[in-house]
Amino acid sequence: MSTTLHTITALVHNESGTLNRLASLFRRRMFSLSSLNAGDCEQEGFSRVTMVVEGDNNLLRQCVRQLDKLVDVVEVEDLPQAASVQRELAFFEVSATPENRRQVLDIADAMRCEVVHMEPETITLQVSAEPTRIDHINTLLAPFGIKQLVRSGLVAIRVRN
């Protein structure tokens, strides 16, 4: 039995208490929630929630079934990576002394990060990418000293072939 990360999206009513009811379901059922992101979507009065849960396929099916039972949830689906585009936004504030500034900027350029702020001793970078690429950038920048790392959580959309 393998444990892995699964991406689930849900179309939910955009009403007060909806996120609380979703979070309560995860707490009661002890589902391991790695990421949660919610925002407006194409339908007025509704939101799209992207959740990343950790577990095996049985847990995934149970999680989808439980979400589908909530009155706030209009539709819910498992989004396999091969059938979707998945991205996360990350900001890195990195120590950048005059001696290593060029190296930090070279990594940022090579990894297609955008410089969004510079101070004499730090550079703030922004990148939108798959979580594994953000992890890789984190590894590359760590030796310089990451003062802050902020990640948005995953968002995903189904794509048709």
Coordinates of N, CA and C in Angstrom, one line a residue:
M1 N 0.8 -1.2 0.0 CA 0.0 0.0 0.0 C 0.9 1.2 0.0
S2 N 0.8 2.1 -1.0 CA 1.6 3.3 -1.1 C 0.9 4.5 -0.6
T3 N 1.6 5.3 0.0 CA 1.1 6.6 0.5 C 1.6 7.7 -0.4
T4 N 0.7 8.5 -0.9 CA 1.2 9.6 -1.8 C 0.3 10.8 -1.6
L5 N 0.6 11.9 -2.4 CA -0.2 13.1 -2.3 C -1.2 13.0 -3.4
H6 N -2.4 13.4 -3.1 CA -3.5 13.4 -4.1 C -4.1 14.8 -4.1
T7 N -4.4 15.3 -5.3 CA -5.0 16.6 -5.5 C -6.5 16.4 -5.7
I8 N -7.3 17.1 -4.9 CA -8.8 17.1 -5.0 C -9.2 18.5 -5.1
T9 N -10.2 18.7 -6.1 CA -10.8 20.0 -6.2 C -12.3 19.9 -5.9
A10 N -12.8 20.9 -5.3 CA -14.3 21.0 -5.0 C -14.9 22.3 -5.4
L11 N -16.0 22.3 -6.0 CA -16.8 23.5 -6.3 C -17.7 23.6 -5.1
V12 N -17.7 24.7 -4.3 CA -18.4 24.9 -3.1 C -19.2 26.2 -3.1
H13 N -20.3 26.2 -2.3 CA -21.0 27.4 -2.2 C -20.1 28.4 -1.4
N14 N -20.1 29.7 -1.9 CA -19.3 30.7 -1.3 C -20.1 31.3 -0.2
E15 N -20.2 30.7 1.0 CA -20.9 31.2 2.1 C -20.1 31.1 3.4
S16 N -20.5 31.9 4.4 CA -19.8 31.8 5.6 C -19.9 30.5 6.3
G17 N -18.8 29.9 6.8 CA -18.8 28.7 7.4 C -18.4 27.5 6.5
T18 N -18.4 27.7 5.2 CA -18.0 26.6 4.3 C -16.7 26.0 4.6
L19 N -15.6 26.9 4.7 CA -14.3 26.4 4.9 C -14.2 25.7 6.3
N20 N -14.9 26.3 7.3 CA -14.9 25.6 8.6 C -15.5 24.2 8.5
R21 N -16.5 24.0 7.8 CA -17.1 22.7 7.6 C -16.2 21.7 6.9
L22 N -15.5 22.2 5.9 CA -14.5 21.4 5.2 C -13.4 21.0 6.1
A23 N -12.8 22.0 6.9 CA -11.7 21.7 7.8 C -12.2 20.8 8.9
S24 N -13.4 20.9 9.4 CA -13.9 20.1 10.4 C -14.0 18.6 9.9
L25 N -14.4 18.4 8.7 CA -14.4 17.1 8.1 C -13.1 16.4 8.1
F26 N -12.1 17.2 7.7 CA -10.7 16.7 7.7 C -10.2 16.4 9.1
R27 N -10.6 17.2 10.1 CA -10.2 17.0 11.5 C -10.9 15.7 12.0
R28 N -12.2 15.6 11.8 CA -12.9 14.5 12.4 C -12.5 13.2 11.8
R29 N -12.2 13.1 10.5 CA -11.8 11.9 9.8 C -10.3 11.7 9.8
M30 N -9.6 12.6 10.4 CA -8.1 12.5 10.5 C -7.5 12.3 9.1
F31 N -8.0 13.0 8.1 CA -7.3 13.1 6.8 C -6.2 14.0 7.0
S32 N -5.0 13.7 6.4 CA -3.8 14.5 6.4 C -3.9 15.5 5.3
L33 N -4.1 16.8 5.6 CA -4.2 17.8 4.6 C -2.9 18.5 4.5
S34 N -2.3 18.4 3.3 CA -1.0 19.0 3.1 C -1.1 20.5 2.6
S35 N -2.2 20.8 1.9 CA -2.4 22.1 1.3 C -3.8 22.4 1.1
L36 N -4.2 23.6 1.3 CA -5.6 24.0 1.1 C -5.6 25.4 0.4
N37 N -6.3 25.6 -0.7 CA -6.4 26.9 -1.3 C -7.8 27.1 -1.8
A38 N -8.4 28.3 -1.6 CA -9.7 28.6 -2.0 C -9.8 29.9 -2.7
G39 N -10.6 30.0 -3.7 CA -10.8 31.3 -4.4 C -12.0 31.3 -5.2
D40 N -12.3 32.5 -5.8 CA -13.4 32.7 -6.7 C -13.2 31.8 -7.9
C41 N -14.3 31.5 -8.6 CA -14.2 30.7 -9.8 C -15.1 31.3 -10.9
E42 N -15.4 30.5 -11.9 CA -16.2 31.0 -13.0 C -17.7 31.2 -12.7
Q43 N -18.2 30.7 -11.6 CA -19.6 30.8 -11.3 C -19.7 31.7 -10.1
E44 N -20.5 32.8 -10.3 CA -20.8 33.7 -9.2 C -21.4 33.0 -8.0
G45 N -21.0 33.3 -6.8 CA -21.6 32.7 -5.6 C -20.9 31.3 -5.2
F46 N -20.0 30.9 -6.0 CA -19.3 29.7 -5.7 C -17.8 29.9 -5.6
S47 N -17.1 29.0 -5.0 CA -15.6 29.0 -4.9 C -15.1 27.7 -5.3
R48 N -13.8 27.7 -5.8 CA -13.1 26.5 -6.1 C -12.1 26.2 -5.0
V49 N -12.1 25.1 -4.4 CA -11.2 24.7 -3.3 C -10.3 23.6 -3.9
T50 N -9.0 23.8 -3.7 CA -8.0 22.8 -4.1 C -7.3 22.3 -2.8
M51 N -7.4 21.0 -2.6 CA -6.8 20.4 -1.4 C -5.8 19.3 -1.8
V52 N -4.8 19.2 -1.1 CA -3.8 18.1 -1.3 C -3.8 17.3 -0.1
V53 N -4.2 16.0 -0.2 CA -4.3 15.1 0.9 C -3.2 14.0 0.7
E54 N -2.7 13.5 1.9 CA -1.7 12.5 1.9 C -2.4 11.2 2.3
G55 N -2.1 10.1 1.5 CA -2.7 8.8 1.9 C -2.7 7.9 0.7
D56 N -3.2 6.7 0.9 CA -3.3 5.7 -0.1 C -4.6 5.9 -0.9
N57 N -4.8 5.1 -1.9 CA -6.0 5.2 -2.8 C -7.3 5.0 -2.0
N58 N -7.3 4.1 -1.0 CA -8.5 3.9 -0.2 C -8.9 5.2 0.5
L59 N -7.9 5.9 1.1 CA -8.1 7.1 1.8 C -8.6 8.2 0.9
L60 N -8.1 8.2 -0.3 CA -8.5 9.2 -1.4 C -10.0 9.0 -1.7
R61 N -10.4 7.8 -1.9 CA -11.8 7.5 -2.2 C -12.7 7.9 -1.1
Q62 N -12.3 7.5 0.1 CA -13.1 7.9 1.3 C -13.2 9.4 1.5
C63 N -12.1 10.1 1.2 CA -12.1 11.6 1.4 C -13.1 12.2 0.3
V64 N -13.0 11.7 -0.9 CA -13.9 12.3 -2.0 C -15.4 12.0 -1.6
R65 N -15.6 10.8 -1.1 CA -17.0 10.4 -0.7 C -17.5 11.3 0.4
Q66 N -16.7 11.5 1.4 CA -17.1 12.4 2.5 C -17.3 13.8 2.1
L67 N -16.4 14.3 1.3 CA -16.6 15.7 0.8 C -17.9 15.8 0.0
D68 N -18.2 14.8 -0.8 CA -19.4 14.8 -1.7 C -20.7 14.9 -0.8
K69 N -20.6 14.4 0.4 CA -21.8 14.4 1.3 C -22.1 15.8 1.9
L70 N -21.1 16.6 1.9 CA -21.3 18.0 2.6 C -22.2 18.8 1.7
V71 N -23.2 19.5 2.4 CA -24.2 20.3 1.7 C -23.5 21.4 1.0
D72 N -22.4 21.9 1.4 CA -21.7 23.0 0.8 C -21.0 22.6 -0.5
V73 N -20.8 21.4 -0.7 CA -20.0 20.9 -1.9 C -21.0 20.6 -3.0
V74 N -20.7 21.2 -4.2 CA -21.6 21.0 -5.4 C -21.0 19.9 -6.2
E75 N -19.7 19.9 -6.4 CA -19.0 18.8 -7.1 C -17.6 18.6 -6.5
V76 N -17.1 17.4 -6.6 CA -15.7 17.1 -6.1 C -15.1 16.1 -7.0
E77 N -13.8 16.3 -7.2 CA -13.1 15.3 -8.1 C -11.6 15.2 -7.7
D78 N -11.1 14.0 -7.9 CA -9.7 13.7 -7.8 C -9.0 14.2 -9.1
L79 N -8.0 15.0 -9.0 CA -7.3 15.5 -10.2 C -5.9 14.8 -10.3
P80 N -5.8 13.7 -11.1 CA -4.5 13.1 -11.3 C -3.6 14.1 -12.0
Q81 N -2.3 14.1 -11.6 CA -1.3 15.0 -12.2 C -1.3 15.0 -13.7
A82 N -1.5 13.8 -14.3 CA -1.4 13.7 -15.7 C -2.6 14.3 -16.5
A83 N -3.7 14.5 -15.7 CA -4.9 15.1 -16.3 C -5.1 16.5 -15.9
S84 N -4.0 17.2 -15.4 CA -4.3 18.5 -14.9 C -3.0 19.4 -15.0
V85 N -3.2 20.7 -14.8 CA -2.1 21.6 -14.7 C -2.1 22.0 -13.2
Q86 N -1.0 21.9 -12.6 CA -0.9 22.2 -11.1 C 0.2 23.2 -10.9
R87 N -0.1 24.3 -10.1 CA 1.0 25.3 -9.8 C 0.8 25.7 -8.4
E88 N 1.9 26.3 -7.9 CA 2.0 26.9 -6.6 C 2.8 28.2 -6.7
L89 N 2.4 29.2 -6.0 CA 3.1 30.5 -6.0 C 4.0 30.4 -4.7
A90 N 5.3 30.9 -4.9 CA 6.2 31.0 -3.7 C 7.0 32.3 -3.8
F91 N 7.2 32.8 -2.6 CA 8.1 34.0 -2.4 C 9.3 33.5 -1.6
F92 N 10.5 33.8 -2.0 CA 11.7 33.6 -1.3 C 12.3 34.9 -0.9
E93 N 12.6 35.1 0.3 CA 13.5 36.3 0.7 C 14.9 35.6 1.1
V94 N 15.9 36.0 0.3 CA 17.2 35.3 0.3 C 18.2 36.4 0.7
S95 N 19.1 36.0 1.6 CA 20.3 36.8 2.0 C 21.1 37.0 0.7
A96 N 21.5 38.2 0.4 CA 22.3 38.4 -0.8 C 23.3 39.5 -0.5
T97 N 24.5 39.1 -0.1 CA 25.5 40.1 0.2 C 26.1 40.5 -1.1
P98 N 26.9 41.6 -1.1 CA 27.6 41.9 -2.4 C 28.4 40.8 -3.0
E99 N 29.0 39.9 -2.1 CA 29.8 38.8 -2.6 C 29.0 37.7 -3.3
N100 N 27.7 37.5 -2.9 CA 27.0 36.4 -3.5 C 25.8 36.8 -4.3
R101 N 25.5 38.1 -4.4 CA 24.3 38.6 -5.0 C 24.2 38.1 -6.5
R102 N 25.3 38.1 -7.2 CA 25.3 37.6 -8.6 C 24.9 36.1 -8.7
Q103 N 25.4 35.3 -7.8 CA 25.0 33.9 -7.7 C 23.5 33.7 -7.5
V104 N 23.0 34.5 -6.6 CA 21.5 34.4 -6.3 C 20.7 34.8 -7.5
L105 N 21.2 35.9 -8.2 CA 20.5 36.3 -9.4 C 20.6 35.3 -10.5
D106 N 21.7 34.7 -10.6 CA 21.9 33.6 -11.7 C 21.0 32.5 -11.5
I107 N 20.8 32.0 -10.2 CA 19.9 30.9 -9.9 C 18.5 31.4 -10.2
A108 N 18.1 32.6 -9.8 CA 16.8 33.1 -10.1 C 16.5 33.1 -11.6
D109 N 17.5 33.6 -12.3 CA 17.3 33.6 -13.8 C 17.2 32.2 -14.4
A110 N 18.0 31.3 -14.0 CA 18.0 29.9 -14.5 C 16.7 29.2 -14.1
M111 N 16.2 29.5 -13.0 CA 14.9 28.8 -12.5 C 13.7 29.6 -12.8
R112 N 13.8 30.7 -13.6 CA 12.7 31.6 -14.0 C 11.9 32.1 -12.9
C113 N 12.7 32.7 -11.9 CA 12.1 33.4 -10.8 C 12.1 34.9 -11.2
E114 N 11.1 35.6 -10.6 CA 11.1 37.0 -10.9 C 11.6 37.7 -9.6
V115 N 12.4 38.7 -9.8 CA 12.9 39.6 -8.6 C 11.8 40.6 -8.4
V116 N 11.2 40.5 -7.2 CA 10.1 41.5 -6.9 C 10.5 42.5 -5.9
H117 N 11.6 42.3 -5.2 CA 12.1 43.4 -4.2 C 13.6 43.1 -4.0
M118 N 14.3 44.3 -3.8 CA 15.7 44.2 -3.5 C 16.1 45.1 -2.4
E119 N 16.8 44.7 -1.4 CA 17.4 45.5 -0.3 C 18.9 45.3 -0.4
P120 N 19.6 46.1 0.3 CA 21.1 46.0 0.3 C 21.6 44.6 0.7
E121 N 20.9 43.9 1.6 CA 21.3 42.6 2.1 C 20.4 41.4 1.7
T122 N 19.3 41.7 1.0 CA 18.3 40.6 0.6 C 17.7 40.8 -0.8
I123 N 17.3 39.7 -1.4 CA 16.5 39.8 -2.6 C 15.3 38.9 -2.4
T124 N 14.1 39.5 -2.8 CA 12.9 38.7 -2.7 C 12.5 38.2 -4.1
L125 N 12.3 36.9 -4.2 CA 12.0 36.3 -5.5 C 10.6 35.7 -5.5
Q126 N 10.0 35.7 -6.7 CA 8.6 35.1 -6.8 C 8.7 34.1 -7.9
V127 N 8.1 32.9 -7.7 CA 8.0 31.9 -8.8 C 6.7 31.2 -8.7
S128 N 6.1 30.9 -9.8 CA 4.9 30.1 -10.0 C 5.4 28.8 -10.7
A129 N 5.2 27.7 -10.0 CA 5.7 26.5 -10.6 C 5.1 25.3 -9.9
E130 N 5.4 24.1 -10.4 CA 5.0 22.9 -9.8 C 5.8 22.7 -8.4
P131 N 5.1 22.1 -7.4 CA 5.8 22.0 -6.1 C 7.2 21.4 -6.1
T132 N 7.4 20.5 -7.0 CA 8.7 19.9 -7.0 C 9.8 20.9 -7.4
R133 N 9.4 21.7 -8.4 CA 10.4 22.7 -8.8 C 10.7 23.8 -7.7
I134 N 9.6 24.1 -7.0 CA 9.8 25.0 -5.9 C 10.7 24.4 -4.8
D135 N 10.5 23.1 -4.6 CA 11.4 22.4 -3.6 C 12.8 22.5 -4.1
H136 N 13.0 22.3 -5.4 CA 14.4 22.3 -6.0 C 15.0 23.7 -5.8
I137 N 14.2 24.8 -6.1 CA 14.7 26.2 -5.9 C 15.1 26.4 -4.5
N138 N 14.3 25.9 -3.6 CA 14.6 26.0 -2.1 C 15.9 25.4 -1.8
T139 N 16.2 24.2 -2.4 CA 17.5 23.5 -2.2 C 18.6 24.4 -2.7
L140 N 18.4 25.0 -3.9 CA 19.5 25.8 -4.5 C 19.8 27.0 -3.7
L141 N 18.7 27.6 -3.2 CA 18.9 28.9 -2.5 C 19.3 28.8 -1.0
A142 N 19.1 27.6 -0.5 CA 19.3 27.4 1.0 C 20.7 27.7 1.4
P143 N 21.8 27.4 0.7 CA 23.1 27.8 1.1 C 23.4 29.3 1.3
F144 N 22.6 30.1 0.7 CA 22.7 31.5 0.8 C 22.0 32.1 2.0
G145 N 21.1 31.3 2.5 CA 20.3 31.8 3.7 C 18.9 32.3 3.3
I146 N 17.9 31.4 3.4 CA 16.6 31.9 3.1 C 16.0 32.4 4.4
K147 N 15.7 33.7 4.4 CA 15.1 34.4 5.6 C 13.6 34.1 5.7
Q148 N 12.9 34.1 4.6 CA 11.5 33.7 4.6 C 11.1 32.9 3.3
L149 N 10.2 32.0 3.5 CA 9.7 31.3 2.4 C 8.2 31.2 2.6
V150 N 7.4 31.7 1.6 CA 5.9 31.7 1.7 C 5.4 31.0 0.5
R151 N 4.6 29.9 0.7 CA 4.0 29.2 -0.4 C 2.5 29.3 -0.3
S152 N 1.9 29.4 -1.5 CA 0.5 29.7 -1.5 C -0.4 28.4 -1.3
G153 N 0.2 27.3 -1.6 CA -0.6 26.0 -1.6 C -1.0 25.8 -3.1
L154 N -1.3 24.6 -3.4 CA -1.5 24.2 -4.8 C -2.8 24.7 -5.3
V155 N -2.8 25.1 -6.6 CA -4.0 25.3 -7.4 C -3.9 24.4 -8.6
A156 N -5.0 23.9 -9.0 CA -5.0 22.9 -10.2 C -6.2 23.1 -11.0
I157 N -6.1 22.7 -12.3 CA -7.2 22.8 -13.2 C -7.1 21.5 -14.1
R158 N -8.3 20.9 -14.4 CA -8.3 19.7 -15.3 C -8.1 20.2 -16.7
V159 N -7.3 19.5 -17.4 CA -7.1 19.8 -18.8 C -7.6 18.6 -19.7
R160 N -8.1 18.9 -20.8 CA -8.7 17.9 -21.7 C -7.6 17.6 -22.8
N161 N -7.5 16.4 -23.2 CA -6.6 16.0 -24.3 C -7.3 15.9 -25.6

